[in-house]
XYZ file of C-alpha atoms in Angstrom:
625
model
C 87.398 55.288 -2.745
C 84.925 55.711 0.267
C 84.750 52.634 2.791
C 81.478 51.004 3.267
C 81.103 52.787 6.581
C 81.425 56.104 4.675
C 78.670 55.128 2.177
C 76.255 54.128 4.798
C 76.898 57.344 6.624
C 76.266 59.027 3.494
C 73.154 57.273 2.606
C 71.824 58.105 6.075
C 72.549 61.713 5.859
C 71.164 62.003 2.325
C 67.967 60.115 3.157
C 67.703 60.929 6.771
C 64.087 61.993 6.418
C 63.098 58.437 5.888
C 64.225 57.193 9.052
C 62.726 60.223 10.946
C 59.436 59.558 9.336
C 59.748 55.909 10.306
C 60.690 56.583 13.938
C 57.199 57.434 15.352
C 55.871 54.007 13.964
C 58.708 51.891 15.210
C 58.425 53.360 18.619
C 54.717 52.509 18.701
C 55.616 48.999 17.795
C 58.456 48.873 20.330
C 56.092 50.025 23.147
C 53.288 47.642 22.180
C 55.691 44.896 22.135
C 57.000 45.919 25.800
C 53.285 46.166 26.808
C 52.566 42.714 25.688
C 56.175 41.223 27.025
C 54.521 39.174 29.705
C 52.108 37.186 27.152
C 53.550 33.648 27.573
C 53.496 32.828 23.890
C 56.559 32.585 21.570
C 57.318 30.260 18.582
C 60.560 30.530 16.602
C 58.544 30.824 13.226
C 56.947 33.884 14.525
C 59.988 36.041 14.222
C 60.234 36.345 10.487
C 56.645 37.265 9.557
C 56.578 39.666 12.489
C 59.541 41.533 11.090
C 58.236 41.412 7.457
C 54.651 42.684 8.433
C 56.209 45.695 10.417
C 58.700 46.688 8.063
C 56.287 46.417 5.202
C 54.022 48.466 6.593
C 56.292 51.172 7.735
C 57.824 51.164 4.418
C 54.405 51.557 2.837
C 53.634 54.482 5.135
C 56.860 56.233 4.264
C 57.148 55.099 0.823
C 53.995 56.623 -0.240
C 54.303 60.088 1.534
C 57.660 60.616 -0.181
C 56.465 59.852 -3.562
C 53.344 61.882 -3.923
C 53.142 65.910 -3.868
C 54.668 66.951 -0.406
C 51.101 68.598 0.753
C 49.336 65.200 -0.138
C 52.311 63.224 1.449
C 51.620 65.352 4.615
C 47.922 64.778 4.691
C 48.655 61.081 4.273
C 51.189 60.931 6.953
C 48.846 62.879 9.459
C 45.941 60.515 8.755
C 47.987 57.473 9.176
C 49.761 58.535 12.225
C 46.678 59.643 13.782
C 45.010 56.322 13.012
C 47.798 54.191 14.592
C 48.491 56.662 17.364
C 44.909 56.192 18.485
C 45.119 52.387 18.110
C 48.528 52.614 20.199
C 46.787 54.422 23.039
C 43.478 52.072 23.104
C 45.974 49.244 23.154
C 48.100 50.709 26.052
C 45.046 51.614 28.113
C 42.879 48.433 27.375
C 45.981 45.895 28.051
C 46.345 47.295 31.390
C 42.751 47.240 32.344
C 41.786 43.747 30.706
C 45.178 42.087 30.582
C 44.492 41.239 26.738
C 44.632 43.611 23.722
C 41.510 45.487 22.108
C 39.760 43.854 19.339
C 37.173 45.410 17.132
C 34.920 42.651 18.061
C 34.776 44.361 21.433
C 33.045 47.374 20.117
C 29.729 46.108 20.952
C 30.843 46.415 24.952
C 31.661 50.025 24.507
C 28.484 51.046 26.435
C 29.327 48.717 29.157
C 32.928 50.001 29.356
C 31.961 53.664 29.296
C 31.250 53.720 33.018
C 34.948 52.894 33.879
C 36.870 53.971 30.759
C 38.015 57.137 32.477
C 39.398 55.198 35.557
C 41.326 52.802 32.935
C 42.764 56.096 31.022
C 44.184 57.572 34.485
C 45.422 54.211 35.747
C 47.237 52.853 32.663
C 51.011 52.700 32.905
C 52.710 56.177 32.752
C 55.151 54.769 30.184
C 52.130 54.684 27.689
C 51.755 58.516 28.051
C 55.387 59.308 28.219
C 56.276 57.462 24.877
C 52.974 59.089 23.512
C 54.384 62.639 23.803
C 57.587 61.463 22.101
C 55.538 59.989 19.301
C 53.723 63.234 18.733
C 56.967 65.348 18.865
C 58.682 63.100 16.421
C 55.743 62.923 14.017
C 55.664 66.729 13.969
C 59.504 66.694 13.081
C 58.607 64.095 10.313
C 56.015 66.170 8.809
C 58.324 68.838 8.275
C 61.117 66.503 6.898
C 58.887 65.268 4.196
C 60.419 66.165 0.855
C 58.935 69.148 -1.201
C 57.910 67.008 -4.273
C 55.612 68.634 -6.575
C 54.901 65.608 -8.809
C 53.898 62.017 -8.277
C 56.964 59.281 -8.682
C 55.177 56.884 -10.545
C 57.925 54.379 -10.742
C 58.711 54.219 -7.077
C 55.126 54.415 -5.760
C 54.455 51.265 -7.880
C 57.413 49.759 -6.548
C 56.649 50.446 -3.006
C 52.940 49.345 -3.254
C 53.908 46.459 -5.300
C 56.524 45.139 -2.769
C 53.797 45.521 -0.013
C 51.440 43.487 -1.971
C 53.883 40.440 -2.399
C 55.356 40.675 1.105
C 51.843 40.252 2.400
C 50.773 37.406 0.150
C 53.974 35.778 0.906
C 54.335 36.562 4.701
C 51.602 34.160 6.106
C 53.436 31.079 4.393
C 56.388 31.941 6.721
C 54.264 30.868 9.670
C 54.239 27.335 8.396
C 51.151 25.196 7.548
C 47.861 25.168 9.392
C 46.855 22.154 10.754
C 44.207 20.114 8.549
C 42.781 18.453 11.624
C 41.974 19.299 15.306
C 44.818 18.652 17.468
C 44.872 19.497 21.104
C 47.959 22.044 20.566
C 46.478 23.888 17.549
C 46.963 26.763 19.523
C 50.705 26.693 19.403
C 50.728 26.802 15.667
C 51.245 30.534 14.673
C 49.518 29.856 11.331
C 46.297 28.524 13.109
C 46.658 31.756 15.172
C 46.776 33.899 12.245
C 43.962 32.007 10.251
C 41.395 32.025 13.100
C 42.533 35.400 14.762
C 40.501 34.847 17.846
C 42.942 35.302 20.472
C 43.929 38.983 20.550
C 47.177 38.469 22.744
C 48.640 35.681 20.470
C 47.495 37.513 17.424
C 49.315 40.758 18.499
C 52.438 38.843 19.411
C 52.745 37.193 15.946
C 51.381 40.200 13.699
C 52.524 43.262 15.395
C 50.587 46.359 15.862
C 49.943 47.359 12.077
C 49.033 43.799 10.570
C 47.004 43.335 13.809
C 44.852 46.421 13.427
C 44.241 46.059 9.590
C 43.488 42.223 9.873
C 41.401 42.536 13.023
C 39.325 45.276 11.163
C 39.093 43.108 7.899
C 38.012 39.994 9.831
C 35.331 41.847 11.765
C 33.921 44.154 9.457
C 34.923 43.317 5.697
C 36.123 39.702 5.516
C 33.472 37.228 4.003
C 31.424 35.271 6.480
C 29.725 32.055 5.858
C 26.047 32.976 5.046
C 23.570 31.901 7.835
C 21.457 29.023 6.875
C 17.854 29.713 7.361
C 16.968 26.190 7.982
C 19.571 25.901 10.805
C 18.564 28.967 12.418
C 14.833 27.821 12.162
C 15.823 24.511 13.711
C 17.423 26.511 16.638
C 14.435 29.004 17.149
C 12.183 26.068 17.468
C 13.989 24.288 19.709
C 14.851 26.995 22.263
C 11.343 28.212 22.004
C 10.161 25.363 24.086
C 11.663 27.013 27.157
C 11.175 23.775 29.628
C 11.943 24.700 33.134
C 13.778 22.179 35.161
C 11.677 20.096 37.520
C 12.270 19.513 41.127
C 13.346 15.936 42.457
C 14.357 14.579 45.846
C 17.928 16.189 45.549
C 16.889 19.590 44.430
C 18.217 22.382 46.542
C 20.172 20.176 49.051
C 23.451 22.283 48.670
C 21.734 25.515 48.393
C 23.809 28.659 49.648
C 26.845 26.606 50.147
C 30.342 27.352 48.502
C 31.485 25.100 45.701
C 34.631 23.820 44.689
C 35.261 22.293 41.225
C 38.124 19.883 41.237
C 38.944 18.835 37.612
C 41.623 15.982 38.267
C 44.018 15.780 35.418
C 44.586 12.180 34.133
C 43.106 10.352 37.365
C 41.995 7.182 35.888
C 39.611 4.563 37.432
C 42.459 1.958 38.029
C 44.350 4.978 39.959
C 41.672 5.988 42.137
C 41.626 3.580 44.883
C 42.452 3.688 48.925
C 45.981 2.830 48.521
C 47.126 5.428 45.686
C 44.796 8.101 46.687
C 43.521 7.710 50.273
C 42.395 11.116 50.987
C 40.549 11.841 47.818
C 39.081 8.080 47.822
C 37.992 8.626 51.503
C 35.750 11.536 50.397
C 33.369 8.915 48.753
C 31.914 8.028 52.192
C 30.291 11.414 52.297
C 29.543 11.779 48.725
C 27.467 11.430 45.617
C 29.239 8.689 43.495
C 28.396 8.484 40.034
C 29.829 4.853 39.139
C 29.309 4.938 35.347
C 30.686 8.344 34.399
C 32.532 9.222 31.150
C 35.029 11.948 30.505
C 35.249 11.453 26.521
C 37.825 12.719 24.427
C 36.752 14.806 21.363
C 37.921 17.890 19.335
C 41.625 16.892 19.198
C 42.078 16.931 23.184
C 40.629 16.293 26.547
C 41.818 18.708 29.263
C 40.170 21.836 27.966
C 37.275 20.188 26.225
C 36.152 18.656 29.820
C 36.690 22.166 30.887
C 34.399 23.724 28.053
C 31.681 21.108 28.621
C 31.519 21.456 32.502
C 31.529 25.240 32.416
C 29.263 25.710 29.210
C 27.009 22.669 29.058
C 28.345 22.184 25.480
C 31.020 20.068 23.949
C 33.553 20.685 21.266
C 31.829 20.593 17.804
C 31.479 17.092 16.518
C 30.337 17.716 12.629
C 32.968 20.326 11.949
C 36.670 21.274 13.081
C 36.977 23.886 15.513
C 38.570 23.608 18.923
C 36.826 24.432 21.907
C 39.162 27.279 22.707
C 38.422 29.238 19.636
C 34.768 30.085 20.972
C 35.922 32.800 23.441
C 33.981 35.416 21.345
C 30.669 33.469 21.970
C 28.252 34.657 24.491
C 27.771 31.860 27.401
C 25.340 33.669 29.369
C 23.969 30.447 30.911
C 27.379 29.227 31.853
C 28.322 27.872 35.323
C 30.111 31.197 36.410
C 27.451 33.269 34.993
C 24.656 31.501 36.674
C 26.463 31.477 40.207
C 27.420 35.121 39.908
C 23.711 35.964 39.575
C 23.335 34.516 43.064
C 26.258 36.835 44.268
C 28.952 34.187 44.246
C 32.605 35.261 43.371
C 33.984 32.906 40.904
C 37.651 32.269 40.068
C 39.677 29.457 38.288
C 43.064 28.264 39.309
C 45.625 26.173 37.343
C 49.216 25.676 37.057
C 49.691 27.033 33.385
C 49.751 30.393 32.384
C 46.478 32.391 31.026
C 47.721 32.133 27.314
C 47.784 28.237 27.430
C 44.875 27.080 25.611
C 43.842 30.727 25.666
C 42.373 30.163 29.179
C 42.482 33.735 30.100
C 40.231 34.880 27.133
C 37.852 31.847 27.640
C 37.301 31.986 31.357
C 36.364 35.525 30.968
C 33.944 34.589 28.271
C 32.553 32.163 30.600
C 31.955 34.791 33.188
C 34.716 34.227 35.477
C 36.036 37.011 37.690
C 39.472 35.817 37.372
C 41.638 33.051 35.852
C 44.944 32.664 37.893
C 47.781 30.758 36.390
C 50.412 29.562 38.955
C 53.281 30.416 36.586
C 51.805 33.923 35.922
C 51.694 34.777 39.762
C 55.078 33.168 40.867
C 58.510 32.654 40.010
C 59.966 29.306 40.655
C 63.833 28.277 40.427
C 62.915 24.553 39.450
C 59.954 22.763 38.195
C 58.104 22.517 41.456
C 55.422 24.374 39.969
C 54.354 21.144 38.430
C 53.505 19.691 41.859
C 49.748 19.873 42.542
C 50.531 20.776 46.241
C 51.557 24.172 44.974
C 48.029 25.049 44.066
C 47.602 24.987 48.094
C 51.009 25.929 49.532
C 51.632 28.894 46.935
C 50.859 31.737 49.299
C 49.199 34.067 46.802
C 46.936 31.034 45.480
C 46.234 29.986 49.199
C 45.101 33.338 50.051
C 42.864 33.824 46.885
C 41.527 30.483 47.536
C 40.860 30.438 51.047
C 40.566 34.191 51.775
C 37.590 34.789 49.660
C 34.898 36.827 51.079
C 31.395 35.777 50.925
C 30.070 32.861 48.685
C 32.441 31.535 46.269
C 32.845 29.076 43.426
C 36.361 28.058 42.822
C 37.282 25.932 39.710
C 40.567 24.186 40.376
C 42.385 22.124 37.688
C 45.418 19.952 38.640
C 48.275 19.007 36.576
C 50.749 16.509 38.059
C 49.636 13.341 36.469
C 50.890 14.375 33.231
C 53.587 12.787 30.831
C 56.315 11.592 30.977
C 55.658 9.093 33.775
C 59.008 8.469 34.844
C 61.042 9.247 38.122
C 64.430 9.644 36.457
C 63.774 13.166 35.948
C 61.277 16.080 36.015
C 58.574 16.240 38.398
C 58.710 12.297 39.158
C 62.171 12.797 40.424
C 60.915 15.580 42.764
C 57.913 13.256 44.157
C 60.059 10.156 44.517
C 62.800 12.268 46.301
C 60.212 13.705 48.616
C 58.147 10.824 49.514
C 60.567 7.984 49.355
C 64.145 9.588 50.240
C 65.710 6.077 50.680
C 64.821 5.204 46.942
C 66.541 8.323 45.451
C 67.943 7.349 41.982
C 65.585 4.335 41.627
C 63.573 4.179 38.197
C 60.050 2.982 38.689
C 58.033 1.436 36.100
C 55.646 3.633 33.949
C 52.715 2.342 35.960
C 54.403 2.556 39.495
C 55.266 6.170 38.273
C 51.728 7.195 37.159
C 50.307 5.900 40.579
C 53.123 7.902 42.470
C 52.019 10.919 40.385
C 48.338 10.366 41.419
C 49.535 10.376 45.143
C 50.859 13.808 44.614
C 47.169 15.016 43.447
C 45.902 13.044 46.455
C 48.235 14.925 48.642
C 46.975 18.179 47.132
C 43.395 17.293 48.094
C 44.567 16.558 51.520
C 46.096 20.129 51.918
C 42.764 21.352 50.482
C 40.628 19.735 53.103
C 43.152 21.018 55.778
C 42.893 24.431 54.830
C 38.982 24.456 54.483
C 38.753 23.125 57.848
C 41.325 25.577 59.245
C 39.657 28.543 57.857
C 35.901 27.462 58.735
C 35.037 26.537 55.410
C 34.801 22.763 55.430
C 31.112 22.399 56.639
C 29.915 24.965 54.140
C 31.759 23.848 51.010
C 30.806 21.344 48.374
C 33.467 19.709 46.379
C 32.559 18.406 42.716
C 35.321 16.218 41.740
C 35.960 14.631 38.228
C 38.759 13.500 35.936
C 39.311 15.270 32.727
C 40.086 12.075 30.764
C 41.285 8.511 31.141
C 45.111 8.104 31.055
C 45.454 7.881 27.343
C 49.060 9.774 27.844
C 50.618 6.369 28.899
C 53.291 4.959 26.652
C 52.595 1.334 27.378
C 48.809 1.068 26.523
C 48.912 -2.688 27.841
C 48.645 -1.120 31.500
C 45.237 0.126 30.291
C 44.160 -3.308 29.279
C 44.607 -4.849 32.497
C 42.111 -2.429 34.314
C 39.322 -1.285 31.735
C 37.576 -1.893 28.484
C 39.809 -0.521 25.829
C 38.313 -1.859 22.503
C 35.837 1.179 22.046
C 34.662 4.407 23.523
C 34.119 3.004 26.709
C 37.540 3.366 27.504
C 36.675 6.876 28.673
C 35.186 5.729 32.008
C 36.462 8.148 34.850
C 35.574 8.898 38.309
C 33.203 11.519 39.303
C 31.800 12.368 42.793
C 30.211 15.252 44.532
C 31.130 15.700 48.344
C 29.546 17.497 51.228
C 30.524 17.305 54.883
C 28.717 14.871 56.582
C 26.200 13.702 54.103
C 25.417 10.058 53.728
C 26.766 8.257 50.687
C 24.604 8.042 47.753
C 25.464 5.843 44.741
C 23.969 5.886 41.337
C 24.785 3.729 38.354
C 23.042 5.918 35.926
C 25.322 6.643 32.712
C 26.491 10.213 32.456
C 29.071 12.328 30.932
C 30.971 15.639 31.727
C 27.934 17.103 29.767
C 25.769 16.235 32.591
C 27.792 17.708 35.507
C 26.520 21.420 34.990
C 22.749 20.892 35.031
C 22.953 18.337 37.926
C 24.901 20.811 40.029
C 22.450 23.388 39.186
C 19.479 21.551 40.555
C 21.455 20.509 43.724
C 21.940 24.002 44.361
C 18.327 24.844 43.839
C 18.858 26.760 40.843
C 16.310 26.621 38.046
C 17.086 26.614 34.537
C 15.934 26.078 31.043
C 16.538 22.427 30.322
C 17.044 22.973 26.585
C 20.010 25.619 27.278
C 22.169 22.440 28.056
C 23.008 19.250 25.991
C 23.429 17.293 29.191
C 20.706 16.556 31.814
C 20.398 16.393 35.445
C 21.288 12.864 36.397
C 19.104 12.764 39.155
C 15.869 13.771 37.013
C 13.544 10.583 37.235
C 12.748 11.115 33.440
C 16.333 10.711 32.438
C 17.541 7.144 31.693
C 21.029 8.197 31.300
C 23.744 7.894 28.288
C 26.638 9.185 26.781
C 27.426 9.946 23.247
C 31.056 10.151 21.738
C 32.476 12.061 18.745
C 31.985 9.267 16.328
C 28.133 9.436 17.100
C 28.374 6.220 18.990
C 26.528 5.948 22.179
C 26.092 3.850 25.461
C 22.835 3.829 27.881
C 24.319 1.291 30.295
C 22.710 -1.863 28.307
C 24.060 -1.476 24.825
C 26.713 0.073 23.091
C 25.789 1.450 19.582
C 28.025 2.164 16.744
C 27.159 3.425 13.079
C 23.589 3.008 14.312
C 23.894 -0.827 15.183
C 24.262 -2.572 18.490
C 27.860 -3.888 18.757
C 27.720 -4.599 22.448
C 24.921 -5.665 25.112
C 21.689 -7.042 24.987
C 19.198 -6.640 22.022
C 17.142 -3.446 22.086
C 13.510 -2.869 20.312
C 14.104 -1.371 17.122
C 11.775 1.267 17.735
C 13.654 2.407 20.868
C 17.197 2.111 18.997
C 16.142 4.525 16.192
C 14.622 6.827 18.749
C 17.872 7.115 20.436
C 19.977 7.082 17.365
C 17.700 10.072 16.298
C 18.174 11.768 19.802
C 21.903 11.603 19.819
C 21.990 13.079 16.087
C 19.768 15.957 17.213
C 21.636 16.706 20.103
C 24.944 16.770 18.515
C 23.116 19.135 15.813
C 21.835 21.246 18.458
C 25.409 21.525 20.088
C 27.304 22.471 16.940
C 24.898 24.896 15.772
C 24.309 26.744 18.730
C 28.190 27.234 18.930
C 28.200 27.936 15.248
C 25.909 30.812 15.418
C 26.729 32.042 18.845
C 22.977 31.514 19.359
C 22.663 32.559 23.105
C 24.561 35.907 21.954
C 21.626 36.613 19.751
C 18.867 35.466 22.277
C 17.140 38.050 24.529
C 17.658 36.985 28.325
C 14.554 35.973 29.736
């Protein structure tokens, strides 16, 4: 009786053509996986579906070819190999050019890419072409090895196709369940990635080359899309046809020609922003425009990236339907912060601790017009978690050169991180900060509030380093800093801390710091209510940049015709006098009914404009004036 080993060897010898035919496709997948190995996205639930998708496609290719007449089988094999070999080459070239994989939705940019396509081809990694030669050679051998069948084996052909179909119905469920509601980390869930299919890097990682190619083609060219609503489009057409150009006010153009740094402060709440906890940052208020009634409101299942989205695009995560802000990377944001400043010759770069895959920032910052998004953990290796210290945004040599060595006018968008949970000094970044700032208190466990204040001090240290480097590089007097918090500190476990310092019973809890600093300027204070949506149009005016008012949901805070207000994701709003919820005043003095109805209507229209503009990618359809 033959042993198991002998049986396996006998099977391989008898059906060696199957393995030979499968080899070129296995090699394609292997090389694409190597190409995308630096993509910082992995979840254990991705492994089984990836194997099932890849094996089923290769099984289908080989199974069909060996169960039809060999002439037809060879033709099918050549066509399938040619198709995926072409996609392999495209992905290999495109990834090294753009740092993300190619998708069919990018076909519309083919004309723009043609100018530098040849450079991309010759500058791709040699590995791509070395393995390409091996694939072609092995494919030629495989074609010769296809059995010389004269008829169709209906039984096995049916089994192959049936198995492939069943696997493709079942496999998506192996990712788990998609989120029914918006959560800040929906992008982590592989099922969400598969369903939305709007991030090519993550989609390639979870699907593999073959399913990615087929599904991407289906999503872009075959899959059913929700029919456009003529009434909704007519509403947008009428709204955007107004074309009201922004008007000058007494602050128009006061920063014209200067560099600008947007400083998004992670979790810096009102009660942490003071002379004791953050002396360097708080001291900037003496030479700043201070917006004392600012709100960075929570919406769309998150806050940090939603504030980035609002400040950069002038729009906010949809309120009337469920879709995360980071899922709009395919939209055209031609009037975004970066795109607008790039027209003036500014370089535009973003800096943060987290990798470009986190929140799909790499894709989104590209769609907003930034030259680059730099993740600290993408460009540097750390032996510990010191990369979570905000000081590293300045002290890291690569970041330091990129930030302060920029040639010409620049716009930098810097996002801090340290004031993040957990707020403890027993471990993690809290222990690092305590050991550095108070070495005599090593091992001491601070309260959650004390820890949060300590974390804010780390952000303040980063700001002091930023100012020092600007001065030493001769940039301080010609650089404006736009500083704002992404959200209030909702990540505290002990919510009673917030009760001590701010209104917590409604959306006014979202009150946060916002100021704009410029060297030597006199302090200007305004108590006009505003939100992160108002930052972009306000900055454009301060830099003397004309814009169409309807292109942004927010307003220039210094516009004399703008009274100031903020709305929230439950349609409630606040104008400094009254807080209105469900259309009725629940806090503040009485208001004339006519004015109340007018404001309710205005808020509803703004939210409708916001959501429909994003839904239809309306700016992508508009001709640029």
